[in-house]
Amino acid sequence: MKGIKEEKGVPLLHQVFLCLIGIILGVLVGGIDTVFGRTLLFLSSLRSSNPFYWIPFLGFAGLLITFLYRRFGGVASKGMGLVFEVSQDHSEKIPLRLVPLVIVTTWMTHLFGGSAGREGVAVQIGATFGNLFGRYTHFAKYRKLILVMGMAAGFAGLFQTPIAAVLFALEVLVLEQLYLSALVPSLVAAFVAAITSHWLGLEKFSVPLTVQLTLNWKLLVQLVLLGLIFGLVGNLFAFSLSLTKKKFSEWLPNPYYRIVLGGIVLSFIFLVLWQGRYSGLGTNLIEASFGGKEVLSFDWFFKLVLTVLTLSLGFQGGEVTPLFAIGASLGVVLAPVVGLPSDLVSGIGYIAVFSSATNTLLAPIFIGGEVFGFGNVAYFFVAVAVAYSVNRRHSIYGLQVIGEK
């Protein structure tokens, strides 16, 4: 990283009040994350139980999604792009209507079989309320700091990985730079959000790995090789997403035609490919990867392509959980090739593809620790460091900027 960014002159008393704001943010955002996450899981289960009732109507659901955004979205239609614009002082306000809009349209995407994630929604929820608190409290000069607190709360409330959530919020907005003045208030917001969502019944995904390996030269080479492969796959995802969005908008400028025609084609593909195996979050592939169930050698590729197509057409949702699924299922394929335990390689893939696609280093390592156990951090660090370093021009977040030297 090029540097650590600290806002000078944040008095201790202000830090205390920011932490109090973090508690309120954590409870509020954690509660909304729970409603969003539990409903999403219910709708996903409903679709998986009756794929032929829902997936054929993906294109028509897309029409409604497009109508809602064009009729009510306004500047909120920019989604994560607006979060980056506000953080870079190119915009001042994230409208509150973004929250119900992104939640409802993401529910629709998943119910009708689109391949998408959920973290983007959680981060946008947190950022929206962080921006709101920053504008309407006596701490307006810390509005960017409070925005980061909200993002950390959103990520932590959904995934219940508060340490990783804080680091993600600190490093994702400006590459190669950390805003450490937001560290303690963001920790408070993230932990409160994670505790709130857990208390309200949102379950955390975790797979404790017990790996007994010696970090020698052979293992180091194996980890570097895995980091390289996963890094290239993460960059492939980010590059493909950017290129496909651009091409689709050129080929079909009308968003209604684009999403309905593309959705109809996608729904046919989803049904032909094992009746929705690649629809939704990809948690089925993650569970198969760590549960000893069948993982096909091309699962990761189909999940990558279909997620890129879903999001490029205009359906709503995030990218992170599909990235987890892509990495985990590819790990099952690579494990016998490199001669390492399947669970370990899938765990490395789970975080390393995410690292490469988002241009984040610390957050993925700590996701690995919080999900798979901190006893494996040495393995995660080596692989993620390589994945992070691979061709860092591309990111799923197109408005990321390089920090000051």
Coordinates of C-alpha atoms in Angstrom, one line a residue:
M1 CA 0.0 0.0 0.0
K2 CA 1.2 3.5 -0.7
G3 CA 0.0 5.2 2.5
I4 CA -2.2 5.5 5.5
K5 CA -4.6 8.3 5.5
E6 CA -5.6 9.9 8.8
E7 CA -7.8 13.0 9.2
K8 CA -5.9 15.2 11.5
G9 CA -7.5 16.7 14.6
V10 CA -10.3 14.3 15.6
P11 CA -10.5 15.0 19.3
L12 CA -11.0 12.2 21.8
L13 CA -14.4 13.5 22.7
H14 CA -15.5 13.5 19.1
Q15 CA -14.3 9.9 18.8
V16 CA -16.5 9.0 21.7
F17 CA -19.5 10.6 20.1
L18 CA -18.7 9.0 16.8
C19 CA -18.6 5.6 18.6
L20 CA -22.1 6.4 19.9
I21 CA -23.2 7.1 16.4
G22 CA -21.6 3.8 15.5
I23 CA -23.8 2.0 18.0
I24 CA -26.9 3.5 16.6
L25 CA -25.8 2.8 13.0
G26 CA -24.9 -0.8 14.0
V27 CA -28.3 -1.6 15.5
L28 CA -30.2 0.1 12.6
V29 CA -28.2 -1.4 9.8
G30 CA -27.8 -4.8 11.4
G31 CA -31.6 -5.0 11.8
I32 CA -32.3 -4.0 8.2
D33 CA -29.6 -6.5 7.0
T34 CA -31.4 -9.2 8.9
V35 CA -34.7 -8.5 7.3
F36 CA -33.0 -8.3 3.9
G37 CA -30.9 -11.4 4.4
R38 CA -33.5 -13.7 5.9
T39 CA -36.1 -12.7 3.3
L40 CA -33.5 -13.3 0.5
L41 CA -32.7 -16.8 1.8
F42 CA -36.5 -17.6 2.0
L43 CA -37.0 -16.4 -1.6
S44 CA -34.0 -18.4 -2.8
S45 CA -35.3 -21.5 -1.1
L46 CA -38.7 -20.9 -2.7
R47 CA -37.1 -20.7 -6.1
S48 CA -34.9 -23.7 -5.6
S49 CA -37.9 -25.8 -4.6
N50 CA -39.9 -24.8 -7.7
P51 CA -37.5 -23.6 -10.4
F52 CA -40.0 -23.9 -13.2
Y53 CA -42.5 -21.7 -11.4
W54 CA -40.1 -18.8 -11.2
I55 CA -37.1 -18.8 -13.5
P56 CA -39.1 -18.6 -16.8
F57 CA -40.3 -15.2 -15.7
L58 CA -36.8 -13.7 -15.1
G59 CA -37.1 -11.4 -18.1
F60 CA -40.5 -10.0 -17.1
A61 CA -39.2 -9.4 -13.6
G62 CA -36.4 -7.5 -15.2
L63 CA -38.9 -5.2 -16.9
L64 CA -40.3 -4.3 -13.5
I65 CA -36.9 -3.8 -12.0
T66 CA -36.0 -1.4 -14.9
F67 CA -39.3 0.4 -14.5
L68 CA -38.8 0.9 -10.7
Y69 CA -35.3 2.3 -11.2
R70 CA -36.2 4.6 -14.1
R71 CA -39.4 5.8 -12.4
F72 CA -38.2 6.2 -8.8
G73 CA -34.4 5.8 -8.9
G74 CA -33.0 9.1 -10.0
V75 CA -29.5 9.4 -8.8
A76 CA -30.0 6.4 -6.6
S77 CA -29.8 4.3 -9.8
K78 CA -26.1 4.6 -9.7
G79 CA -26.0 2.2 -6.7
M80 CA -22.5 1.5 -5.5
G81 CA -21.2 4.1 -8.0
L82 CA -23.0 6.8 -6.0
V83 CA -21.3 5.5 -2.8
F84 CA -18.0 6.1 -4.4
E85 CA -19.0 9.5 -5.8
V86 CA -20.0 10.6 -2.3
S87 CA -16.8 9.3 -0.8
Q88 CA -14.8 11.3 -3.4
D89 CA -16.9 14.5 -2.9
H90 CA -18.3 14.3 -6.4
S91 CA -21.8 14.0 -4.9
E92 CA -23.1 15.0 -1.5
K93 CA -26.3 12.9 -0.9
I94 CA -27.3 9.3 -1.1
P95 CA -31.2 9.4 -1.1
L96 CA -32.9 7.3 1.4
R97 CA -35.1 5.7 -1.3
L98 CA -32.0 3.8 -2.5
V99 CA -32.6 1.4 0.4
P100 CA -36.0 0.0 -0.4
L101 CA -35.3 0.2 -4.1
V102 CA -32.2 -1.9 -4.0
I103 CA -33.6 -4.4 -1.5
V104 CA -36.8 -5.1 -3.4
T105 CA -35.2 -5.3 -6.8
T106 CA -32.5 -7.7 -5.4
W107 CA -35.2 -9.9 -3.9
M108 CA -36.8 -10.0 -7.4
T109 CA -33.5 -10.9 -9.1
H110 CA -33.0 -13.8 -6.8
L111 CA -36.6 -15.1 -6.7
F112 CA -36.7 -15.3 -10.5
G113 CA -33.3 -17.0 -10.8
G114 CA -30.7 -14.3 -11.6
S115 CA -27.2 -15.1 -10.6
A116 CA -26.1 -12.3 -8.2
G117 CA -24.8 -11.5 -4.8
R118 CA -26.0 -9.5 -1.8
E119 CA -23.1 -7.6 -0.3
G120 CA -23.6 -4.6 -2.6
V121 CA -27.0 -4.2 -1.1
A122 CA -25.7 -4.4 2.5
V123 CA -22.9 -1.9 1.8
Q124 CA -25.3 0.5 0.1
I125 CA -27.8 0.2 3.0
G126 CA -25.0 1.1 5.5
A127 CA -23.6 3.8 3.3
T128 CA -27.0 5.4 2.9
F129 CA -27.6 5.7 6.6
G130 CA -24.0 6.7 7.2
N131 CA -24.4 9.5 4.8
L132 CA -27.7 10.5 6.4
F133 CA -26.1 10.6 9.8
G134 CA -23.2 12.6 8.5
R135 CA -25.4 15.2 6.9
Y136 CA -27.9 15.7 9.8
T137 CA -25.6 15.6 12.9
H138 CA -23.2 18.1 14.3
F139 CA -20.4 16.0 12.8
A140 CA -20.9 17.0 9.1
K141 CA -17.1 17.5 8.7
Y142 CA -16.7 13.8 9.4
R143 CA -19.3 12.8 6.9
K144 CA -16.9 10.6 5.0
L145 CA -15.8 8.9 8.1
I146 CA -19.4 8.2 9.1
L147 CA -20.0 6.9 5.6
V148 CA -17.2 4.4 6.1
M149 CA -18.7 3.4 9.5
G150 CA -22.0 2.7 7.7
M151 CA -20.3 0.6 5.0
A152 CA -18.6 -1.4 7.7
A153 CA -21.8 -1.9 9.6
G154 CA -23.6 -3.0 6.4
F155 CA -21.0 -5.6 5.4
A156 CA -20.7 -6.9 9.0
G157 CA -24.4 -7.2 9.6
L158 CA -24.8 -9.4 6.6
F159 CA -21.8 -11.6 6.8
Q160 CA -21.0 -11.3 10.5
T161 CA -17.3 -10.9 9.9
P162 CA -16.8 -7.5 11.7
I163 CA -13.0 -7.3 11.5
A164 CA -13.0 -8.0 7.7
A165 CA -15.9 -5.6 7.3
V166 CA -14.0 -2.7 8.9
L167 CA -10.9 -3.4 6.8
F168 CA -13.1 -3.7 3.6
A169 CA -14.7 -0.3 4.3
L170 CA -11.3 1.3 5.1
E171 CA -9.5 0.1 2.0
V172 CA -12.1 -0.3 -0.8
L173 CA -12.9 3.4 -1.4
V174 CA -9.4 4.6 -2.1
L175 CA -6.8 2.0 -3.3
E176 CA -3.5 1.7 -1.5
Q177 CA -4.7 3.9 1.3
L178 CA -6.3 3.4 4.7
Y179 CA -8.5 5.9 6.6
L180 CA -7.4 5.0 10.1
S181 CA -9.3 7.8 11.7
A182 CA -12.4 5.8 11.0
L183 CA -10.9 2.6 12.6
V184 CA -12.4 2.7 16.2
P185 CA -15.9 4.1 15.3
S186 CA -16.1 1.6 12.4
L187 CA -15.1 -1.3 14.7
V188 CA -18.0 -0.3 17.0
A189 CA -20.5 0.0 14.2
A190 CA -19.4 -3.3 12.7
F191 CA -19.4 -5.4 15.9
V192 CA -22.8 -3.9 16.9
A193 CA -24.2 -4.7 13.5
A194 CA -22.9 -8.3 13.5
I195 CA -24.2 -8.9 17.1
T196 CA -27.6 -7.4 16.2
S197 CA -28.1 -9.5 13.0
H198 CA -26.9 -12.6 14.9
W199 CA -29.3 -12.0 17.8
L200 CA -32.1 -11.5 15.3
G201 CA -31.5 -14.9 13.7
L202 CA -29.3 -14.3 10.7
E203 CA -26.9 -17.2 10.5
K204 CA -23.2 -16.8 9.9
F205 CA -21.4 -19.1 7.4
S206 CA -18.3 -20.6 8.9
V207 CA -16.2 -23.8 8.1
P208 CA -13.4 -24.3 10.7
L209 CA -10.4 -25.8 8.9
T210 CA -7.9 -27.9 10.8
V211 CA -4.9 -28.0 8.5
Q212 CA -1.5 -29.3 9.7
L213 CA 1.1 -28.1 7.2
T214 CA 4.6 -26.8 7.5
L215 CA 5.2 -23.6 5.6
N216 CA 8.3 -24.6 3.6
W217 CA 9.5 -23.8 0.1
K218 CA 7.3 -26.4 -1.5
L219 CA 4.1 -25.1 0.2
L220 CA 5.1 -21.6 -0.6
V221 CA 5.4 -22.4 -4.3
Q222 CA 2.0 -24.1 -4.2
L223 CA 0.4 -21.1 -2.5
V224 CA 2.0 -18.7 -4.9
L225 CA 0.7 -20.7 -7.9
L226 CA -2.8 -20.8 -6.4
G227 CA -2.7 -17.1 -5.7
L228 CA -1.7 -16.5 -9.3
I229 CA -4.6 -18.6 -10.7
F230 CA -7.2 -17.2 -8.4
G231 CA -6.0 -13.7 -9.1
L232 CA -6.3 -14.2 -12.8
V233 CA -9.9 -15.5 -12.3
G234 CA -10.8 -12.6 -10.2
N235 CA -9.5 -10.2 -12.7
L236 CA -11.3 -12.1 -15.5
F237 CA -14.5 -11.5 -13.6
A238 CA -13.9 -7.8 -13.1
F239 CA -12.8 -7.2 -16.7
S240 CA -15.6 -9.3 -18.1
L241 CA -18.2 -7.4 -16.0
S242 CA -17.0 -4.0 -17.2
L243 CA -16.7 -5.0 -20.8
T244 CA -20.0 -6.8 -21.0
K245 CA -21.9 -3.9 -19.4
K246 CA -20.4 -1.6 -22.0
K247 CA -21.1 -3.9 -24.9
F248 CA -24.7 -4.6 -23.9
S249 CA -25.5 -0.9 -23.6
E250 CA -24.1 -0.4 -27.1
W251 CA -25.9 -3.3 -28.7
L252 CA -29.2 -2.7 -26.9
P253 CA -29.4 1.0 -25.7
N254 CA -33.0 0.6 -24.6
P255 CA -32.8 -0.8 -21.1
Y256 CA -36.2 -2.4 -21.3
Y257 CA -35.4 -4.4 -24.4
R258 CA -32.0 -5.3 -23.0
I259 CA -33.2 -6.7 -19.7
V260 CA -36.3 -8.5 -21.0
L261 CA -34.6 -10.2 -24.0
G262 CA -31.5 -11.0 -22.0
G263 CA -33.6 -12.3 -19.1
I264 CA -35.6 -14.6 -21.4
V265 CA -32.3 -16.1 -22.8
L266 CA -30.8 -16.3 -19.3
S267 CA -33.9 -18.1 -17.9
F268 CA -33.6 -20.7 -20.6
I269 CA -29.9 -21.2 -19.9
F270 CA -30.5 -21.5 -16.1
L271 CA -33.2 -24.1 -16.5
V272 CA -31.2 -26.2 -19.1
L273 CA -28.1 -26.2 -16.8
W274 CA -29.4 -28.4 -14.1
Q275 CA -32.6 -26.5 -13.3
G276 CA -31.1 -23.4 -11.7
R277 CA -27.8 -24.8 -10.3
Y278 CA -26.2 -21.5 -11.2
S279 CA -29.1 -19.2 -10.1
G280 CA -29.0 -17.1 -7.0
L281 CA -26.1 -16.5 -4.6
G282 CA -24.0 -19.6 -5.3
T283 CA -24.3 -20.9 -1.7
N284 CA -25.2 -24.3 -3.1
L285 CA -21.7 -24.4 -4.8
I286 CA -20.0 -23.2 -1.6
E287 CA -21.8 -25.8 0.5
A288 CA -20.9 -28.5 -2.0
S289 CA -17.2 -27.4 -2.1
F290 CA -16.8 -27.7 1.7
G291 CA -19.4 -30.5 2.3
G292 CA -17.9 -33.2 0.2
K293 CA -20.7 -33.1 -2.4
E294 CA -20.2 -33.2 -6.2
V295 CA -18.6 -30.2 -7.7
L296 CA -18.3 -30.2 -11.5
S297 CA -15.1 -29.1 -13.1
F298 CA -16.8 -26.3 -14.9
D299 CA -19.1 -25.0 -12.1
W300 CA -16.8 -22.1 -11.4
F301 CA -16.8 -21.0 -15.1
F302 CA -20.6 -21.2 -15.5
K303 CA -21.1 -19.3 -12.3
L304 CA -18.7 -16.6 -13.5
V305 CA -20.2 -16.2 -16.9
L306 CA -23.8 -16.2 -15.7
T307 CA -23.2 -13.8 -12.9
V308 CA -21.5 -11.4 -15.3
L309 CA -24.4 -11.7 -17.7
T310 CA -27.0 -11.2 -15.0
L311 CA -25.5 -8.0 -13.6
S312 CA -24.6 -6.6 -17.1
L313 CA -28.2 -6.8 -18.2
G314 CA -29.4 -4.6 -15.3
F315 CA -30.5 -7.1 -12.7
Q316 CA -29.7 -6.1 -9.1
G317 CA -27.5 -7.6 -6.4
G318 CA -23.9 -7.8 -5.5
E319 CA -20.9 -9.8 -6.7
V320 CA -19.1 -11.0 -3.6
T321 CA -21.0 -14.2 -2.8
P322 CA -20.8 -15.4 -6.4
L323 CA -17.1 -14.6 -6.2
F324 CA -16.9 -16.7 -3.1
A325 CA -18.7 -19.5 -4.9
I326 CA -16.4 -19.2 -8.0
G327 CA -13.3 -19.4 -5.9
A328 CA -14.5 -22.3 -3.7
S329 CA -15.6 -24.5 -6.5
L330 CA -12.5 -23.8 -8.6
G331 CA -10.5 -24.7 -5.4
V332 CA -12.0 -28.2 -5.5
V333 CA -10.8 -28.6 -9.1
L334 CA -7.3 -27.3 -8.3
A335 CA -6.7 -29.2 -5.0
P336 CA -5.7 -32.5 -6.6
V337 CA -3.6 -30.7 -9.2
V338 CA -1.4 -28.9 -6.6
G339 CA -1.6 -31.7 -4.0
L340 CA -3.1 -29.8 -1.1
P341 CA -6.3 -30.5 1.0
S342 CA -9.5 -29.7 -0.9
D343 CA -10.9 -27.6 2.0
L344 CA -7.8 -25.5 2.3
V345 CA -7.6 -24.8 -1.5
S346 CA -11.3 -24.0 -1.6
G347 CA -10.9 -21.6 1.4
I348 CA -8.0 -19.9 -0.4
G349 CA -10.1 -19.6 -3.6
Y350 CA -13.0 -18.3 -1.6
I351 CA -11.0 -15.2 -0.4
A352 CA -8.4 -14.8 -3.2
V353 CA -10.8 -14.4 -6.1
F354 CA -12.7 -11.8 -4.0
S355 CA -9.4 -10.1 -3.3
S356 CA -8.4 -9.8 -6.9
A357 CA -11.8 -8.7 -8.2
T358 CA -12.2 -6.0 -5.5
N359 CA -8.6 -4.8 -5.2
T360 CA -8.6 -5.4 -1.5
L361 CA -5.8 -7.1 0.5
L362 CA -6.5 -7.0 4.2
A363 CA -10.3 -7.7 4.2
P364 CA -10.0 -11.0 2.3
I365 CA -7.3 -12.3 4.7
F366 CA -9.5 -11.5 7.7
I367 CA -12.6 -13.0 6.0
G368 CA -10.5 -16.2 5.8
G369 CA -9.7 -15.9 9.5
E370 CA -13.2 -15.2 10.6
V371 CA -14.8 -17.9 8.4
F372 CA -12.2 -20.6 8.3
G373 CA -10.1 -20.0 11.4
F374 CA -7.2 -17.8 12.2
G375 CA -4.8 -20.8 12.3
N376 CA -4.7 -20.7 8.5
V377 CA -3.9 -17.0 8.1
A378 CA -0.3 -17.7 7.1
Y379 CA -1.5 -19.7 4.1
F380 CA -4.2 -17.1 3.3
F381 CA -1.7 -14.3 3.5
V382 CA 0.7 -15.7 0.9
A383 CA -2.0 -16.6 -1.7
V384 CA -4.0 -13.4 -1.2
A385 CA -0.9 -11.2 -1.5
V386 CA -0.2 -12.8 -4.9
A387 CA -3.8 -12.6 -6.0
Y388 CA -4.0 -9.0 -5.0
S389 CA -0.9 -8.2 -7.0
V390 CA -2.1 -9.7 -10.3
N391 CA -3.1 -7.1 -12.9
R392 CA -4.7 -4.6 -10.6
R393 CA -6.2 -2.4 -13.3
H394 CA -9.6 -4.1 -13.1
S395 CA -12.2 -4.0 -10.3
I396 CA -15.9 -4.8 -9.9
Y397 CA -16.0 -1.2 -8.5
G398 CA -15.3 1.0 -11.5
L399 CA -14.9 4.2 -9.5
Q400 CA -12.1 3.1 -7.2
V401 CA -9.3 5.6 -7.3
I402 CA -5.6 5.3 -6.4
G403 CA -4.6 7.0 -3.2
E404 CA -2.1 9.9 -3.0
K405 CA 1.5 9.0 -2.7

